Amino acid sequence: MRPSIHHIAIAVRDMDAALALYGEALGLEVSARREVPEEGVEIAFLPAGDGEIELIRPLDTANSVARFLEKRGEGLHHICLKVANLEEALERLRRAGVRTIGEPRTSAAGTRYIFLHPLSTRGVLIELYEER
Amino acid sequence: MRPSIHHIAIAVRDMDAALALYGEALGLEVSARREVPEEGVEIAFLPAGDGEIELIRPLDTANSVARFLEKRGEGLHHICLKVANLEEALERLRRAGVRTIGEPRTSAAGTRYIFLHPLSTRGVLIELYEER
């Protein structure tokens, strides 16, 4: 199975204003909105076909999303591709010289995920997901 | 019908290197690669689930993709959402204060499309598609 687009993540400073745009004005449905204090962010999900738009707002000034906003302003932050087998995908990527940010982690929902370093992926922060 | 993710566009300087990453290393299939001289770009499409990754390389230094690369380097360039009715979508967006870049155009394949101005969409260049 080839990878598919799981989500597009957008960094925002003002979640209400972003939801007014992507929800009301663009017509996407907001399926969830919650704070994730352990990651220092508030997130909202808006399904869009097979994939979804994920809005991310930093809750403090210390994390990587806050630094992204400081440096580049609001905008496209990363894309996430769903793969069938994360270990196989990583083996192939590492052979091609792609570096990861740390090792794979498992979310509370059981999804295994990892970020690829944008300096090794031609400027795009790419997340890989393997759903279990 | 709500909007769905049609494609994610990535600006690249080196198409062969980008295809080695997204095609060979990430395992996406390259469905097409061609130059579009009238827009001054080379493009490649890699289907990924319901949507696709679109790689864009400028053929000269004068167009907006070339200016994007000059300013920000390789990376995420825009996202495209497919809508059921472009006129209805634009009416709602304009009421919400969103500005467009020009007026809707029709591609050779009959797709109607328009770009929303990132200064009115919280930093994200958003393209809207209506397939006929």
mmCIF file of N, CA, C and O in Angstrom, chain B residues 7 34-43 45 54 56-67 77-78 105-109 111 113 115 127 129:
data_model
loop_
_atom_site.group_PDB
_atom_site.id
_atom_site.type_symbol
_atom_site.label_atom_id
_atom_site.label_comp_id
_atom_site.label_asym_id
_atom_site.label_seq_id
_atom_site.Cartn_x
_atom_site.Cartn_y
_atom_site.Cartn_z
ATOM 1 N N HIS B 7 -4.865 18.610 -3.506
ATOM 2 C CA HIS B 7 -3.416 18.369 -3.536
ATOM 3 C C HIS B 7 -2.667 19.294 -2.586
ATOM 4 O O HIS B 7 -3.217 20.288 -2.101
ATOM 5 N N ARG B 34 5.662 16.967 -16.302
ATOM 6 C CA ARG B 34 5.688 17.716 -17.567
ATOM 7 C C ARG B 34 6.014 19.189 -17.322
ATOM 8 O O ARG B 34 5.812 19.710 -16.226
ATOM 9 N N GLU B 35 6.501 19.815 -18.380
ATOM 10 C CA GLU B 35 6.741 21.259 -18.321
ATOM 11 C C GLU B 35 5.496 21.984 -18.810
ATOM 12 O O GLU B 35 4.817 21.519 -19.722
ATOM 13 N N VAL B 36 5.184 23.107 -18.142
ATOM 14 C CA VAL B 36 4.051 23.953 -18.539
ATOM 15 C C VAL B 36 4.638 25.329 -18.847
ATOM 16 O O VAL B 36 4.651 26.224 -17.997
ATOM 17 N N PRO B 37 5.179 25.484 -20.074
ATOM 18 C CA PRO B 37 5.930 26.713 -20.397
ATOM 19 C C PRO B 37 5.101 27.972 -20.202
ATOM 20 O O PRO B 37 5.639 29.003 -19.782
ATOM 21 N N GLU B 38 3.776 27.892 -20.470
ATOM 22 C CA GLU B 38 2.963 29.110 -20.345
ATOM 23 C C GLU B 38 2.869 29.584 -18.896
ATOM 24 O O GLU B 38 2.582 30.747 -18.625
ATOM 25 N N GLU B 39 3.124 28.676 -17.933
ATOM 26 C CA GLU B 39 3.159 29.101 -16.526
ATOM 27 C C GLU B 39 4.586 29.161 -15.985
ATOM 28 O O GLU B 39 4.797 29.456 -14.810
ATOM 29 N N GLY B 40 5.545 28.800 -16.827
ATOM 30 C CA GLY B 40 6.943 28.888 -16.429
ATOM 31 C C GLY B 40 7.370 27.877 -15.388
ATOM 32 O O GLY B 40 8.278 28.130 -14.584
ATOM 33 N N VAL B 41 6.716 26.706 -15.369
ATOM 34 C CA VAL B 41 7.046 25.696 -14.355
ATOM 35 C C VAL B 41 7.110 24.292 -14.953
ATOM 36 O O VAL B 41 6.517 24.008 -15.996
ATOM 37 N N GLU B 42 7.854 23.436 -14.242
ATOM 38 C CA GLU B 42 7.759 21.991 -14.455
ATOM 39 C C GLU B 42 6.992 21.437 -13.265
ATOM 40 O O GLU B 42 7.228 21.855 -12.128
ATOM 41 N N ILE B 43 6.064 20.503 -13.516
ATOM 42 C CA ILE B 43 5.290 19.930 -12.422
ATOM 43 C C ILE B 43 5.337 18.410 -12.484
ATOM 44 O O ILE B 43 5.516 17.812 -13.544
ATOM 45 N N PHE B 45 3.202 15.003 -10.504
ATOM 46 C CA PHE B 45 2.099 14.616 -9.630
ATOM 47 C C PHE B 45 2.357 13.238 -9.034
ATOM 48 O O PHE B 45 2.771 12.312 -9.742
ATOM 49 N N GLU B 54 1.928 17.547 -5.324
ATOM 50 C CA GLU B 54 2.322 18.181 -6.586
ATOM 51 C C GLU B 54 3.650 18.880 -6.353
ATOM 52 O O GLU B 54 3.759 19.718 -5.459
ATOM 53 N N ILE B 56 6.499 21.423 -7.812
ATOM 54 C CA ILE B 56 6.578 22.519 -8.790
ATOM 55 C C ILE B 56 7.992 23.077 -8.823
ATOM 56 O O ILE B 56 8.532 23.454 -7.785
ATOM 57 N N ARG B 57 8.562 23.138 -10.014
ATOM 58 C CA ARG B 57 9.892 23.718 -10.183
ATOM 59 C C ARG B 57 9.799 24.848 -11.198
ATOM 60 O O ARG B 57 9.280 24.653 -12.290
ATOM 61 N N PRO B 58 10.276 26.032 -10.842
ATOM 62 C CA PRO B 58 10.210 27.137 -11.811
ATOM 63 C C PRO B 58 11.191 26.918 -12.959
ATOM 64 O O PRO B 58 12.292 26.404 -12.756
ATOM 65 N N LEU B 59 10.780 27.304 -14.163
ATOM 66 C CA LEU B 59 11.644 27.182 -15.342
ATOM 67 C C LEU B 59 12.431 28.463 -15.581
ATOM 68 O O LEU B 59 13.381 28.475 -16.347
ATOM 69 N N ASP B 60 12.003 29.540 -14.937
ATOM 70 C CA ASP B 60 12.747 30.789 -15.059
ATOM 71 C C ASP B 60 12.745 31.488 -13.698
ATOM 72 O O ASP B 60 12.227 30.950 -12.727
ATOM 73 N N THR B 61 13.307 32.682 -13.624
ATOM 74 C CA THR B 61 13.438 33.342 -12.324
ATOM 75 C C THR B 61 12.363 34.404 -12.118
ATOM 76 O O THR B 61 12.372 35.112 -11.116
ATOM 77 N N ALA B 62 11.412 34.495 -13.056
ATOM 78 C CA ALA B 62 10.482 35.620 -13.023
ATOM 79 C C ALA B 62 9.158 35.306 -12.337
ATOM 80 O O ALA B 62 8.466 36.211 -11.906
ATOM 81 N N ASN B 63 8.792 34.021 -12.224
ATOM 82 C CA ASN B 63 7.433 33.752 -11.738
ATOM 83 C C ASN B 63 7.354 33.649 -10.216
ATOM 84 O O ASN B 63 8.361 33.723 -9.505
ATOM 85 N N SER B 64 6.130 33.464 -9.726
ATOM 86 C CA SER B 64 5.899 33.517 -8.285
ATOM 87 C C SER B 64 6.539 32.336 -7.542
ATOM 88 O O SER B 64 6.938 32.486 -6.386
ATOM 89 N N VAL B 65 6.666 31.195 -8.200
ATOM 90 C CA VAL B 65 7.308 30.053 -7.547
ATOM 91 C C VAL B 65 8.805 30.322 -7.372
ATOM 92 O O VAL B 65 9.394 30.004 -6.334
ATOM 93 N N ALA B 66 9.413 30.940 -8.385
ATOM 94 C CA ALA B 66 10.827 31.302 -8.284
ATOM 95 C C ALA B 66 11.045 32.307 -7.156
ATOM 96 O O ALA B 66 12.001 32.208 -6.382
ATOM 97 N N ARG B 67 10.114 33.270 -7.048
ATOM 98 C CA ARG B 67 10.246 34.274 -5.973
ATOM 99 C C ARG B 67 10.051 33.623 -4.602
ATOM 100 O O ARG B 67 10.732 33.974 -3.633
ATOM 101 N N HIS B 77 4.265 24.979 -0.538
ATOM 102 C CA HIS B 77 3.926 26.180 -1.298
ATOM 103 C C HIS B 77 2.449 26.548 -1.187
ATOM 104 O O HIS B 77 2.109 27.668 -0.853
ATOM 105 N N HIS B 78 1.550 25.620 -1.469
ATOM 106 C CA HIS B 78 0.127 25.886 -1.283
ATOM 107 C C HIS B 78 -0.650 24.591 -1.111
ATOM 108 O O HIS B 78 -0.112 23.506 -1.318
ATOM 109 N N ARG B 105 -10.352 30.950 -13.175
ATOM 110 C CA ARG B 105 -9.905 30.590 -14.510
ATOM 111 C C ARG B 105 -10.288 29.141 -14.781
ATOM 112 O O ARG B 105 -10.616 28.402 -13.857
ATOM 113 N N THR B 106 -10.232 28.763 -16.046
ATOM 114 C CA THR B 106 -10.584 27.389 -16.413
ATOM 115 C C THR B 106 -9.390 26.736 -17.072
ATOM 116 O O THR B 106 -8.804 27.299 -18.012
ATOM 117 N N SER B 107 -8.979 25.567 -16.548
ATOM 118 C CA SER B 107 -7.823 24.867 -17.110
ATOM 119 C C SER B 107 -8.219 24.170 -18.410
ATOM 120 O O SER B 107 -9.401 24.056 -18.740
ATOM 121 N N ALA B 108 -7.206 23.679 -19.137
ATOM 122 C CA ALA B 108 -7.454 22.955 -20.391
ATOM 123 C C ALA B 108 -8.353 21.741 -20.131
ATOM 124 O O ALA B 108 -9.157 21.357 -20.982
ATOM 125 N N ALA B 109 -8.237 21.155 -18.942
ATOM 126 C CA ALA B 109 -9.030 19.965 -18.604
ATOM 127 C C ALA B 109 -10.444 20.343 -18.155
ATOM 128 O O ALA B 109 -11.262 19.473 -17.849
ATOM 129 N N THR B 111 -11.216 22.254 -15.462
ATOM 130 C CA THR B 111 -11.324 22.549 -14.032
ATOM 131 C C THR B 111 -11.354 24.060 -13.819
ATOM 132 O O THR B 111 -10.541 24.782 -14.389
ATOM 133 N N TYR B 113 -10.628 27.127 -11.312
ATOM 134 C CA TYR B 113 -9.770 27.287 -10.142
ATOM 135 C C TYR B 113 -9.479 28.752 -9.871
ATOM 136 O O TYR B 113 -9.592 29.596 -10.754
ATOM 137 N N PHE B 115 -6.975 31.203 -6.759
ATOM 138 C CA PHE B 115 -6.146 31.245 -5.546
ATOM 139 C C PHE B 115 -6.678 32.319 -4.605
ATOM 140 O O PHE B 115 -7.057 33.410 -5.053
ATOM 141 N N GLU B 127 -5.645 27.203 -2.904
ATOM 142 C CA GLU B 127 -6.258 27.138 -4.234
ATOM 143 C C GLU B 127 -7.591 26.413 -4.095
ATOM 144 O O GLU B 127 -7.712 25.471 -3.289
ATOM 145 N N TYR B 129 -10.586 24.353 -6.306
ATOM 146 C CA TYR B 129 -10.849 23.636 -7.559
ATOM 147 C C TYR B 129 -12.317 23.289 -7.630
ATOM 148 O O TYR B 129 -12.895 22.830 -6.640
#
